[in-house]
Coordinates of C-alpha atoms in Angstrom, one line a residue:
M1209 CA 179.4 189.0 -198.8
A1210 CA 180.6 191.8 -196.6
F1211 CA 183.0 194.7 -196.8
Q1212 CA 183.6 198.1 -195.2
Q1213 CA 182.8 200.3 -198.1
D1214 CA 184.7 203.5 -197.1
R1215 CA 187.9 201.7 -196.3
I1216 CA 187.9 199.7 -199.5
H1217 CA 187.4 202.7 -201.8
R1218 CA 190.2 204.6 -200.1
S1219 CA 192.8 201.8 -199.8
C1220 CA 192.2 199.8 -203.0
G1221 CA 191.7 202.5 -205.6
M1222 CA 191.9 201.2 -209.1
E1223 CA 193.2 197.8 -207.8
R1224 CA 189.7 197.2 -206.5
K1225 CA 188.3 196.9 -210.0
R1226 CA 190.8 194.2 -211.0
F1227 CA 190.3 192.3 -207.8
M1228 CA 186.5 192.4 -208.1
K1229 CA 186.7 190.8 -211.5
R1230 CA 187.5 187.4 -210.1
R1231 CA 185.1 184.5 -210.0
V1232 CA 186.1 181.5 -208.1
V1233 CA 185.1 177.9 -208.9
Y1234 CA 185.1 176.4 -205.4
T1235 CA 183.0 173.2 -206.0
A1236 CA 182.0 171.2 -209.0
N1237 CA 178.7 172.9 -209.3
G1238 CA 179.2 176.3 -207.6
V1239 CA 180.7 179.6 -208.7
S1240 CA 180.9 182.8 -206.7
T1241 CA 182.7 186.2 -206.6
F1242 CA 184.3 188.2 -203.7
N1243 CA 185.1 191.7 -202.6
P1244 CA 188.6 192.6 -201.4
A1245 CA 187.9 191.7 -197.8
T1246 CA 188.0 188.8 -195.4
F1247 CA 185.5 186.3 -196.8
M1248 CA 184.2 182.8 -196.1
L1249 CA 183.1 180.2 -198.7
T1250 CA 180.8 177.3 -198.0
Q1251 CA 179.6 174.6 -200.3
S1252 CA 176.0 175.8 -199.9
G1253 CA 176.5 179.5 -199.4
I1254 CA 178.8 182.6 -199.0
N1255 CA 179.4 184.6 -195.8
L1256 CA 181.9 187.4 -195.7
I1257 CA 183.1 190.0 -193.2
N1258 CA 185.7 192.7 -193.4
P1259 CA 188.5 192.3 -190.9
G1260 CA 188.2 195.8 -189.3
P1261 CA 190.9 197.7 -187.5
L1262 CA 194.0 196.0 -186.2
S1263 CA 194.0 196.9 -182.6
A1264 CA 194.5 195.2 -179.2
G1265 CA 191.4 194.1 -177.4
I1266 CA 189.3 191.3 -176.4
S1267 CA 188.6 188.3 -178.6
C1268 CA 185.2 188.4 -180.2
E1269 CA 183.8 185.6 -182.2
V1270 CA 182.4 187.5 -185.2
F1271 CA 180.7 184.8 -187.2
K1272 CA 179.9 181.2 -187.6
S1273 CA 178.5 179.6 -190.7
T1274 CA 176.9 176.2 -191.2
A1275 CA 174.7 174.2 -193.5
V1276 CA 172.0 172.4 -191.6
P1277 CA 169.5 170.5 -193.8
S1278 CA 166.2 171.2 -192.2
I1279 CA 166.9 173.4 -189.2
L1280 CA 163.7 172.6 -187.3
P1281 CA 164.6 169.1 -186.1
H1282 CA 168.0 170.3 -185.0
I1283 CA 167.0 173.6 -183.3
D1284 CA 167.3 172.2 -179.7
E1285 CA 170.9 171.1 -180.4
L1286 CA 171.7 174.4 -182.1
R1287 CA 170.5 176.3 -179.0
L1288 CA 172.8 174.1 -176.9
I1289 CA 175.7 174.8 -179.1
F1290 CA 175.3 178.5 -179.2
K1291 CA 174.5 178.8 -175.5
D1292 CA 178.2 178.8 -174.6
N1293 CA 179.5 179.8 -178.1
S1294 CA 178.0 183.1 -178.8
P1295 CA 179.2 184.7 -182.1
A1296 CA 177.9 188.1 -183.2
V1297 CA 176.4 186.6 -186.4
I1298 CA 175.2 183.1 -187.2
A1299 CA 174.6 182.3 -190.9
I1300 CA 172.7 179.1 -191.8
T1301 CA 171.9 177.9 -195.3
E1302 CA 169.5 175.1 -196.4
T1303 CA 167.1 175.8 -193.6
W1304 CA 164.2 174.0 -195.3
L1305 CA 161.6 176.3 -193.6
D1306 CA 158.3 177.4 -195.0
D1307 CA 155.2 179.4 -194.0
S1308 CA 154.0 176.6 -191.7
V1309 CA 157.0 177.2 -189.3
A1310 CA 156.8 180.2 -187.0
D1311 CA 159.8 182.3 -186.0
S1312 CA 159.3 181.3 -182.4
E1313 CA 159.9 177.6 -183.3
V1314 CA 163.4 178.3 -184.5
E1315 CA 164.5 181.3 -182.5
I1316 CA 167.8 181.3 -180.5
Y1317 CA 167.6 183.3 -177.4
G1318 CA 169.9 186.4 -177.4
Y1319 CA 169.6 186.7 -181.2
S1320 CA 167.2 188.4 -183.7
L1321 CA 166.2 186.0 -186.4
H1322 CA 165.9 187.0 -190.1
R1323 CA 165.0 184.3 -192.6
L1324 CA 164.2 184.0 -196.2
D1325 CA 162.4 180.8 -197.1
R1326 CA 162.2 179.2 -200.5
C1327 CA 158.9 179.7 -202.2
N1328 CA 156.9 177.0 -204.0
K1329 CA 159.7 174.5 -203.7
R1330 CA 161.1 172.1 -201.1
G1331 CA 164.5 172.7 -199.5
G1332 CA 166.8 175.7 -199.7
G1333 CA 166.4 178.8 -197.6
V1334 CA 168.7 181.0 -195.6
A1335 CA 168.7 182.5 -192.1
L1336 CA 170.8 185.0 -190.2
Y1337 CA 170.9 185.2 -186.4
L1338 CA 172.2 188.6 -185.2
S1339 CA 173.2 189.2 -181.6
D1340 CA 170.8 191.5 -179.7
N1341 CA 173.8 193.7 -178.9
L1342 CA 174.4 194.5 -182.5
K1343 CA 173.1 197.5 -184.4
Y1344 CA 172.0 196.4 -187.9
I1345 CA 169.7 197.3 -190.8
R1346 CA 168.4 194.8 -193.3
K1347 CA 169.3 195.9 -196.9
S1348 CA 166.3 194.4 -198.7
E1349 CA 167.2 196.3 -201.8
L1350 CA 170.2 194.1 -202.4
E1351 CA 168.3 190.8 -202.2
D1352 CA 166.5 191.2 -205.5
G1353 CA 164.6 187.9 -205.5
S1354 CA 167.6 185.6 -204.9
E1355 CA 168.0 183.3 -201.9
A1356 CA 170.1 185.9 -200.0
L1357 CA 169.9 188.0 -196.9
W1358 CA 172.0 191.2 -196.5
M1359 CA 172.6 193.1 -193.3
Q1360 CA 174.5 196.3 -192.6
V1361 CA 176.0 195.6 -189.2
E1362 CA 177.9 198.0 -187.0
L1363 CA 180.8 196.7 -184.9
N1364 CA 182.8 199.1 -182.8
N1365 CA 181.5 202.1 -184.8
I1366 CA 182.5 200.5 -188.1
R1367 CA 179.9 199.4 -190.6
Y1368 CA 180.0 196.1 -192.5
L1369 CA 177.9 194.6 -195.1
I1370 CA 177.2 190.9 -194.3
G1371 CA 175.4 188.5 -196.6
C1372 CA 174.2 184.9 -196.5
V1373 CA 173.7 183.6 -200.0
Y1374 CA 172.6 180.2 -201.2
R1375 CA 172.8 178.7 -204.6
A1376 CA 171.5 175.1 -205.1
P1377 CA 173.8 172.9 -207.3
D1378 CA 171.2 172.7 -210.0
E1379 CA 170.5 176.4 -210.2
S1380 CA 171.8 178.9 -212.7
L1381 CA 174.8 181.0 -211.9
E1382 CA 172.7 184.2 -212.6
V1383 CA 172.3 184.5 -208.8
F1384 CA 175.8 186.0 -208.7
D1385 CA 175.5 188.2 -211.7
D1386 CA 174.8 191.3 -209.6
M1387 CA 178.0 190.7 -207.6
D1388 CA 180.6 190.8 -210.3
D1389 CA 181.7 190.4 -213.9
V1390 CA 181.9 186.9 -215.5
L1391 CA 185.5 185.8 -215.1
S1392 CA 186.6 182.4 -213.6
V1393 CA 189.8 181.2 -212.1
R1394 CA 190.3 178.3 -209.8
L1395 CA 190.4 178.8 -206.1
N1396 CA 194.2 178.1 -205.7
E1397 CA 195.1 180.4 -208.5
F1398 CA 192.8 183.1 -207.0
I1399 CA 194.6 182.9 -203.6
V1400 CA 198.1 183.0 -205.1
E1401 CA 197.4 185.8 -207.5
N1402 CA 195.8 188.1 -204.9
D1403 CA 198.3 187.2 -202.1
L1404 CA 195.6 185.8 -199.8
E1405 CA 195.7 183.1 -197.1
Q1406 CA 193.2 180.3 -196.4
L1407 CA 192.8 179.9 -192.6
I1408 CA 190.8 176.6 -192.4
K1409 CA 193.2 173.7 -192.3
E1410 CA 190.9 170.8 -191.2
P1411 CA 188.3 168.8 -193.2
T1412 CA 184.9 170.4 -193.1
R1413 CA 182.9 167.4 -194.4
V1414 CA 183.7 164.0 -192.9
T1415 CA 182.0 160.7 -193.6
S1416 CA 183.1 157.1 -192.9
N1417 CA 184.8 157.0 -196.3
T1418 CA 185.9 160.5 -197.2
K1419 CA 187.3 163.7 -195.7
S1420 CA 187.2 166.9 -197.7
L1421 CA 187.8 170.6 -197.1
I1422 CA 185.0 172.3 -198.9
D1423 CA 184.5 175.3 -196.6
V1424 CA 187.2 178.0 -196.6
L1425 CA 187.9 181.2 -194.8
I1426 CA 190.2 183.5 -196.9
T1427 CA 191.6 186.8 -195.8
T1428 CA 194.1 189.4 -196.9
T1429 CA 195.3 189.9 -193.3
P1430 CA 195.5 186.7 -191.3
S1431 CA 197.1 188.5 -188.4
L1432 CA 193.7 190.0 -187.6
F1433 CA 192.4 186.6 -186.6
N1434 CA 193.1 185.3 -183.2
K1435 CA 191.7 181.9 -184.2
A1436 CA 189.9 180.2 -187.0
G1437 CA 188.8 176.6 -187.4
V1438 CA 186.1 174.0 -187.6
L1439 CA 183.4 173.4 -185.0
S1440 CA 183.1 169.6 -184.7
V1441 CA 179.4 169.1 -184.1
T1442 CA 177.3 166.0 -184.8
L1443 CA 174.3 167.7 -186.4
S1444 CA 175.4 166.4 -189.8
D1445 CA 178.6 165.5 -191.6
H1446 CA 179.0 169.1 -192.8
Y1447 CA 180.7 171.1 -190.0
P1448 CA 180.5 174.9 -189.3
I1449 CA 183.6 177.0 -189.7
Y1450 CA 184.3 180.1 -187.5
G1451 CA 186.6 183.1 -187.2
I1452 CA 187.6 185.0 -184.1
M1453 CA 188.9 188.5 -184.5
A1454 CA 190.4 191.1 -182.1
F1455 CA 188.0 193.9 -181.2
P1456 CA 188.1 196.5 -178.5
G1457 CA 185.0 196.6 -176.3
N1458 CA 182.9 194.3 -174.2
N1459 CA 182.1 190.7 -174.6
L1460 CA 178.8 189.8 -176.2
E1461 CA 176.2 188.3 -173.8
K1462 CA 176.3 184.6 -174.0
H1463 CA 172.9 183.9 -172.6
K1464 CA 169.4 185.2 -172.7
I1465 CA 169.1 187.0 -169.3
I1466 CA 165.7 188.1 -167.9
T1467 CA 164.8 190.1 -164.8
T1468 CA 162.2 188.6 -162.6
R1469 CA 160.9 188.3 -159.1
S1470 CA 160.2 185.2 -157.0
W1471 CA 156.6 184.9 -155.9
N1472 CA 157.2 182.1 -153.4
E1473 CA 155.2 181.6 -150.2
N1474 CA 157.9 182.9 -147.9
N1475 CA 158.2 186.2 -149.9
I1476 CA 154.4 186.6 -150.0
N1477 CA 154.1 186.1 -146.2
N1478 CA 156.9 188.7 -145.6
F1479 CA 155.1 191.1 -147.9
V1480 CA 151.8 190.7 -146.0
N1481 CA 153.5 191.0 -142.6
E1482 CA 155.1 194.3 -143.6
L1483 CA 151.9 195.7 -145.0
E1484 CA 150.1 194.8 -141.8
Q1485 CA 152.6 197.0 -139.8
E1486 CA 152.4 199.9 -142.2
S1487 CA 150.1 202.7 -141.0
W1488 CA 150.4 204.9 -144.2
S1489 CA 150.3 208.0 -141.9
V1490 CA 153.0 209.5 -144.1
I1491 CA 150.4 210.6 -146.7
D1492 CA 148.5 212.8 -144.3
A1493 CA 151.0 215.5 -144.6
F1494 CA 150.5 215.9 -148.4
D1495 CA 147.9 216.8 -151.0
D1496 CA 147.2 215.6 -154.5
D1497 CA 150.3 214.6 -156.4
D1498 CA 152.5 214.5 -153.3
M1499 CA 150.0 212.3 -151.5
F1500 CA 150.1 209.6 -154.2
F1501 CA 153.9 210.0 -154.7
A1502 CA 154.4 209.3 -150.9
W1503 CA 152.1 206.2 -151.0
E1504 CA 153.8 204.8 -154.1
R1505 CA 157.3 205.4 -152.7
E1506 CA 156.4 203.5 -149.4
F1507 CA 154.6 200.7 -151.3
K1508 CA 157.4 200.1 -153.8
S1509 CA 159.9 200.1 -151.0
I1510 CA 158.1 197.3 -149.2
F1511 CA 157.5 195.5 -152.5
D1512 CA 161.1 195.6 -153.6
N1513 CA 162.3 194.5 -150.2
C1514 CA 160.1 191.5 -150.1
F1515 CA 160.3 190.6 -153.8
P1516 CA 163.9 191.6 -154.9
R1517 CA 164.8 191.5 -158.5
K1518 CA 167.0 188.8 -159.8
R1519 CA 168.6 188.1 -163.2
I1520 CA 168.2 184.5 -164.5
R1521 CA 168.9 182.7 -167.7
K1522 CA 165.8 182.0 -169.7
Q1523 CA 165.2 178.2 -170.0
T1524 CA 165.3 177.4 -173.7
H1525 CA 164.7 173.6 -173.8
P1526 CA 163.4 172.3 -170.4
W1527 CA 162.7 168.8 -171.9
L1528 CA 166.5 168.1 -172.2
D1529 CA 167.3 166.2 -169.0
S1530 CA 170.6 164.9 -167.7
T1531 CA 170.0 161.5 -169.2
L1532 CA 169.7 162.8 -172.7
L1533 CA 172.6 165.2 -172.3
R1534 CA 174.8 162.2 -171.3
V1535 CA 173.8 160.4 -174.4
M1536 CA 174.6 163.5 -176.5
R1537 CA 178.1 163.7 -174.9
K1538 CA 178.6 160.0 -175.6
R1539 CA 177.6 160.5 -179.2
H1540 CA 180.0 163.4 -179.5
Q1541 CA 182.9 161.4 -178.0
M1542 CA 182.2 158.5 -180.3
H1543 CA 182.2 160.8 -183.3
K1544 CA 185.6 162.1 -182.4
R1545 CA 186.8 158.5 -181.9
A1546 CA 185.4 157.5 -185.3
R1547 CA 187.1 160.4 -187.1
K1548 CA 190.4 159.6 -185.5
S1549 CA 190.3 155.8 -186.0
G1550 CA 188.4 155.6 -189.3
S1551 CA 187.1 152.2 -188.1
S1552 CA 183.8 151.1 -189.6
V1553 CA 182.8 149.7 -186.2
D1554 CA 183.3 153.1 -184.5
W1555 CA 181.3 154.8 -187.3
D1556 CA 178.5 152.3 -187.0
E1557 CA 178.4 152.9 -183.2
Y1558 CA 178.3 156.7 -183.8
K1559 CA 175.4 156.4 -186.2
R1560 CA 173.5 154.3 -183.7
L1561 CA 174.0 156.9 -181.0
R1562 CA 173.1 159.7 -183.4
N1563 CA 169.8 158.0 -184.3
L1564 CA 169.2 157.3 -180.6
V1565 CA 169.6 161.0 -179.8
T1566 CA 167.3 162.0 -182.6
S1567 CA 164.5 159.7 -181.5
A1568 CA 164.9 160.4 -177.8
L1569 CA 164.9 164.1 -178.4
R1570 CA 161.5 163.9 -180.2
K1571 CA 160.1 161.6 -177.5
K1572 CA 161.3 163.9 -174.6
R1573 CA 159.8 167.0 -176.3
R1574 CA 156.5 165.2 -177.0
N1575 CA 156.2 163.9 -173.4
Y1576 CA 157.1 167.3 -171.9
F1577 CA 154.3 169.1 -173.7
S1578 CA 151.9 166.3 -173.2
N1579 CA 152.4 166.4 -169.4
K1580 CA 152.2 170.2 -169.4
L1581 CA 148.9 170.2 -171.2
N1582 CA 147.5 167.6 -168.8
E1583 CA 148.7 169.6 -165.8
T1584 CA 147.0 172.8 -167.0
R1585 CA 143.6 171.4 -168.1
G1586 CA 141.9 173.0 -165.2
N1587 CA 143.5 176.4 -166.0
P1588 CA 142.3 177.6 -169.4
K1589 CA 144.9 180.5 -169.7
A1590 CA 147.8 178.2 -168.8
F1591 CA 146.5 175.5 -171.1
W1592 CA 146.4 177.9 -174.1
D1593 CA 149.7 179.4 -173.2
T1594 CA 151.2 175.9 -173.4
L1595 CA 149.3 175.1 -176.6
H1596 CA 150.7 178.2 -178.2
L1597 CA 154.2 176.9 -177.5
V1598 CA 153.4 173.6 -179.2
Y1599 CA 151.7 175.3 -182.2
P1600 CA 153.0 178.9 -182.2
G1601 CA 151.2 181.4 -184.4
K1602 CA 152.9 183.7 -186.9
S1603 CA 154.8 186.2 -184.8
Q1604 CA 155.3 189.6 -186.4
Q1605 CA 158.5 191.4 -186.0
N1606 CA 157.9 194.7 -184.1
V1607 CA 161.5 195.8 -183.9
I1608 CA 162.0 199.2 -185.6
E1609 CA 165.4 199.1 -187.3
K1610 CA 165.3 202.6 -188.7
L1611 CA 163.1 205.6 -189.3
I1612 CA 163.2 208.3 -192.0
V1613 CA 162.3 211.6 -190.5
G1614 CA 162.5 214.8 -192.6
G1615 CA 164.8 213.0 -195.0
K1616 CA 167.2 212.0 -192.2
E1617 CA 167.8 208.3 -191.4
L1618 CA 167.6 207.4 -187.7
C1619 CA 169.2 204.0 -186.7
D1620 CA 170.1 204.5 -183.1
K1621 CA 167.5 203.0 -180.7
Q1622 CA 167.5 206.1 -178.5
D1623 CA 167.0 208.4 -181.4
I1624 CA 164.1 206.3 -182.7
A1625 CA 162.4 206.3 -179.3
N1626 CA 162.8 210.0 -178.9
S1627 CA 161.4 210.6 -182.4
L1628 CA 158.4 208.4 -181.8
N1629 CA 157.7 210.0 -178.4
E1630 CA 157.7 213.5 -180.0
F1631 CA 155.5 212.2 -182.9
F1632 CA 152.9 210.5 -180.6
T1633 CA 152.6 213.4 -178.2
T1634 CA 152.1 216.1 -180.9
I1635 CA 150.1 214.2 -183.5
A1636 CA 146.7 215.1 -181.9
N1637 CA 147.4 218.8 -182.0
S1638 CA 148.7 218.5 -185.6
L1639 CA 145.5 216.8 -186.7
L1640 CA 143.2 219.3 -184.9
S1641 CA 145.0 222.3 -186.5
N1642 CA 144.0 221.0 -189.9
Q1643 CA 140.3 220.6 -189.0
P1644 CA 137.6 223.3 -189.2
P1645 CA 136.4 224.7 -185.9
P1646 CA 133.5 222.8 -184.5
N1647 CA 130.0 224.1 -184.7
L1648 CA 129.0 224.9 -181.2
Q1649 CA 125.5 226.1 -182.0
S1650 CA 122.8 224.4 -180.0
S1651 CA 120.5 222.0 -181.8
N1652 CA 116.7 222.2 -181.7
S1653 CA 116.4 219.3 -179.4
T1654 CA 117.1 220.0 -175.8
V1655 CA 117.6 217.8 -172.8
D1656 CA 116.1 218.7 -169.5
C1657 CA 119.0 218.1 -167.1
S1658 CA 118.5 219.7 -163.7
D1659 CA 121.1 217.5 -162.0
I1660 CA 124.7 218.6 -161.5
F1661 CA 127.4 216.0 -162.0
N1662 CA 129.5 215.1 -159.0
F1663 CA 131.7 212.2 -158.3
K1664 CA 130.4 209.8 -155.7
S1665 CA 132.4 209.4 -152.6
L1666 CA 134.0 205.9 -152.5
N1667 CA 133.7 203.4 -149.8
E1668 CA 136.6 201.2 -148.7
S1669 CA 134.6 198.1 -149.7
D1670 CA 134.3 199.5 -153.3
V1671 CA 138.1 199.8 -153.7
L1672 CA 138.7 196.5 -151.9
N1673 CA 136.4 194.7 -154.3
A1674 CA 138.1 196.3 -157.3
L1675 CA 141.5 195.3 -156.1
T1676 CA 140.6 191.7 -155.5
M1677 CA 138.9 191.5 -158.9
I1678 CA 141.9 192.9 -160.8
N1679 CA 143.2 190.8 -163.7
T1680 CA 146.8 189.7 -162.7
G1681 CA 147.6 189.2 -166.4
K1682 CA 147.5 192.9 -167.1
A1683 CA 150.8 194.5 -168.2
T1684 CA 152.8 196.5 -165.7
G1685 CA 152.9 200.2 -166.2
A1686 CA 155.8 202.7 -165.7
D1687 CA 155.4 202.6 -161.9
E1688 CA 156.6 198.9 -162.1
I1689 CA 153.9 197.8 -159.6
P1690 CA 152.4 194.6 -161.0
A1691 CA 148.7 193.8 -160.7
K1692 CA 149.5 190.7 -158.7
A1693 CA 151.1 192.7 -156.0
L1694 CA 148.0 195.0 -155.7
K1695 CA 145.8 191.9 -155.5
I1696 CA 147.8 190.4 -152.7
A1697 CA 148.0 193.7 -150.8
A1698 CA 144.3 194.5 -151.4
P1699 CA 143.1 194.2 -147.7
Y1700 CA 146.0 196.4 -146.5
I1701 CA 146.0 199.2 -149.1
S1702 CA 142.3 199.6 -149.8
Q1703 CA 141.8 202.2 -147.1
V1704 CA 144.7 204.4 -148.1
L1705 CA 143.8 204.2 -151.8
T1706 CA 140.2 205.1 -151.0
K1707 CA 141.5 208.2 -149.3
I1708 CA 143.7 209.1 -152.3
F1709 CA 140.9 208.5 -154.8
N1710 CA 138.4 210.6 -152.9
T1711 CA 141.0 213.4 -152.5
S1712 CA 141.5 213.4 -156.3
Y1713 CA 137.7 213.7 -156.9
Q1714 CA 137.2 216.5 -154.4
N1715 CA 140.1 218.6 -155.7
G1716 CA 139.4 217.8 -159.4
H1717 CA 143.0 216.8 -159.9
Y1718 CA 144.3 213.6 -161.5
P1719 CA 147.7 212.5 -160.2
S1720 CA 150.3 213.3 -162.8
L1721 CA 152.2 210.0 -162.2
W1722 CA 149.1 208.1 -163.4
K1723 CA 149.4 209.9 -166.8
V1724 CA 152.8 208.4 -167.5
A1725 CA 152.6 205.4 -169.8
R1726 CA 154.9 202.9 -171.3
V1727 CA 154.3 203.3 -175.1
I1728 CA 154.8 200.4 -177.4
P1729 CA 154.7 201.2 -181.2
L1730 CA 152.9 198.6 -183.3
F1731 CA 153.3 198.5 -187.1
K1732 CA 150.0 199.1 -188.9
G1733 CA 151.1 198.6 -192.5
G1734 CA 152.8 200.3 -195.4
C1735 CA 156.4 201.6 -195.2
R1736 CA 158.1 200.6 -191.9
T1737 CA 160.4 203.6 -191.9
E1738 CA 157.6 206.1 -191.7
R1739 CA 156.3 207.2 -188.2
D1740 CA 152.7 207.6 -189.5
N1741 CA 152.6 203.8 -189.9
Q1742 CA 153.2 203.1 -186.2
R1743 CA 150.3 202.9 -183.8
P1744 CA 151.0 203.6 -180.1
I1745 CA 149.9 201.2 -177.4
S1746 CA 149.9 202.9 -174.0
V1747 CA 150.3 200.8 -170.9
L1748 CA 149.2 202.8 -167.8
P1749 CA 149.8 202.0 -164.1
C1750 CA 147.4 199.4 -162.8
V1751 CA 146.3 201.7 -159.9
S1752 CA 145.3 204.3 -162.5
K1753 CA 143.1 201.8 -164.3
I1754 CA 141.2 201.1 -161.0
H1755 CA 140.7 204.8 -160.5
E1756 CA 139.5 205.2 -164.1
S1757 CA 136.9 202.4 -163.7
F1758 CA 135.2 204.4 -160.9
V1759 CA 135.3 207.6 -163.0
N1760 CA 133.8 205.8 -165.9
S1761 CA 131.0 204.2 -163.8
D1762 CA 129.9 207.6 -162.4
L1763 CA 130.0 209.3 -165.9
Q1764 CA 128.0 206.4 -167.5
E1765 CA 125.4 206.5 -164.8
F1766 CA 125.0 210.3 -165.0
T1767 CA 124.8 210.5 -168.8
W1768 CA 122.4 207.6 -169.3
G1769 CA 120.3 208.7 -166.3
N1770 CA 119.8 212.2 -167.7
G1771 CA 119.3 211.2 -171.3
L1772 CA 122.6 212.8 -172.4
I1773 CA 123.4 209.7 -174.5
K1774 CA 121.0 208.8 -177.3
P1775 CA 119.8 205.2 -177.8
N1776 CA 121.5 205.1 -181.2
Q1777 CA 125.0 205.7 -179.7
Y1778 CA 126.9 202.4 -179.6
A1779 CA 130.6 203.3 -179.0
Y1780 CA 131.7 203.9 -175.5
A1781 CA 128.3 202.9 -174.1
K1782 CA 127.6 200.3 -171.5
N1783 CA 126.5 196.9 -172.7
S1784 CA 126.9 198.0 -176.3
A1785 CA 129.6 198.2 -179.1
T1786 CA 130.0 199.3 -182.7
T1787 CA 129.4 195.6 -183.6
V1788 CA 125.8 196.1 -182.5
A1789 CA 125.5 199.1 -184.8
L1790 CA 126.7 197.0 -187.8
I1791 CA 124.3 194.2 -187.0
M1792 CA 121.4 196.7 -186.9
V1793 CA 122.4 198.4 -190.2
V1794 CA 122.7 195.0 -192.0
D1795 CA 119.3 193.9 -190.5
S1796 CA 117.7 197.2 -191.8
W1797 CA 119.1 196.6 -195.2
K1798 CA 117.8 193.1 -195.4
L1799 CA 114.3 194.3 -194.2
A1800 CA 114.3 197.0 -196.9
I1801 CA 115.3 194.4 -199.6
D1802 CA 112.4 192.1 -198.4
K1803 CA 110.0 195.0 -198.8
G1804 CA 111.3 195.8 -202.2
E1805 CA 112.5 199.2 -201.2
K1806 CA 115.4 200.9 -202.9

């Protein structure tokens, strides 16, 4: 159920109250109510959207609704359907999902998934897929224990409230009590009395014996719709309905696009050849920050030239080959033929092809993952990555939809990012200001330390070894230089990096570019709208991590060699951890218990 609140209150006035007091009996077992806006009824649920402003512009398919009993077996075909038909919102009822199904198993690329599964009972459930281009906030306060999802969506700077609600035929009508007063009229009477128009003209449920229109799209302003109709798909005998409205702006992205680089042999050879010819003499004219900046600029220029960026569609179902797609098309054609002819022979052939597709799809998917697992048995990381695709874990949603800062609600992504940046960079000073000053008086125990700490001068072999041992699975920092590129370039950049590292040690200056991190906020728990409940994960440049490893090695050697670290320190100590401290504490407790000590 969705409506634009400000416009309704202004335009409807007192008429809104009378209009709201209408309850529509639209099936033998279902009753629902509607706001004065464009709305859509389905046998299994309700989905509504306000028409928005009447203005010239592009055609934008705003919503599509369907009932798919058990979404999991049909997810591959749903992805195919919505690969080229990309509405802003997809509403699905009767998802039949539970806690054993991870979000990643039923995701559709280009959309954010929100689902509400039925608890302690088989069947039911609702899901909303919202385009990644949309600004939206989940309105959990409106759900109130029912099988309903509510979203506040912004389209062209206008906010709508969109709901996906499901009521099973054998359930009480109390699920709709919060929506309206109890008053019933039949659907046709409701349309005539309120001067509405029903836009769906085709049957929405077709079997070999019956055809019925049980899903409707009703609006006060039919001129706002460029097109409305039924999407004839063969997932079930219950077809989705859709509505396309005129909106100014840009088309929604139809595919999941990712930016990547090609690491083929030819590109790698070109990369190595250019590095061999590079003398790196440009850095000799600079000191400190400028020296590293000059090196990074030259290296990235070579890297980008040899490994250009390219945008590709993310492959969503690689096990679907041309043979299976041909059978799917044949099934669809037979379905259209059976609907048109009504022949029992055509319907039987359609059912045969439908069952053939179902069994072939399961077999193709099983064989694909079986082959992938066999291919990666010698590579533990690749093996487990594939296994996680087969049995995905519970993925947690890290998207921050809104923040409450100083009583003000932040919903824009840029505003949220700026607010978190400010919070993370100032939280340390805020915490220290509330702490008492440290006691700097010397203790009775002293440490005889006659040595003076100095960083050791690095050899080229030290840096070369560190570069060749770098983990290529490490995340890329803000410099956008991946670890894999550093590993390939190790023999050709080890000398220049050795010079940069030693210059940093001698001048006591850490390059400022290495302090810039990509910060990813992770939700710790509690209220999601509070900044205090977000933990920052900082991803530094890979080169800075190599530099830090040498700094850490020198500090560890000096502090341990001069007795500056006590044996009972476990954190940040070589070959030790806080886990060791816990083991020793538990062991001492057990020993005390054995001795009868208290």
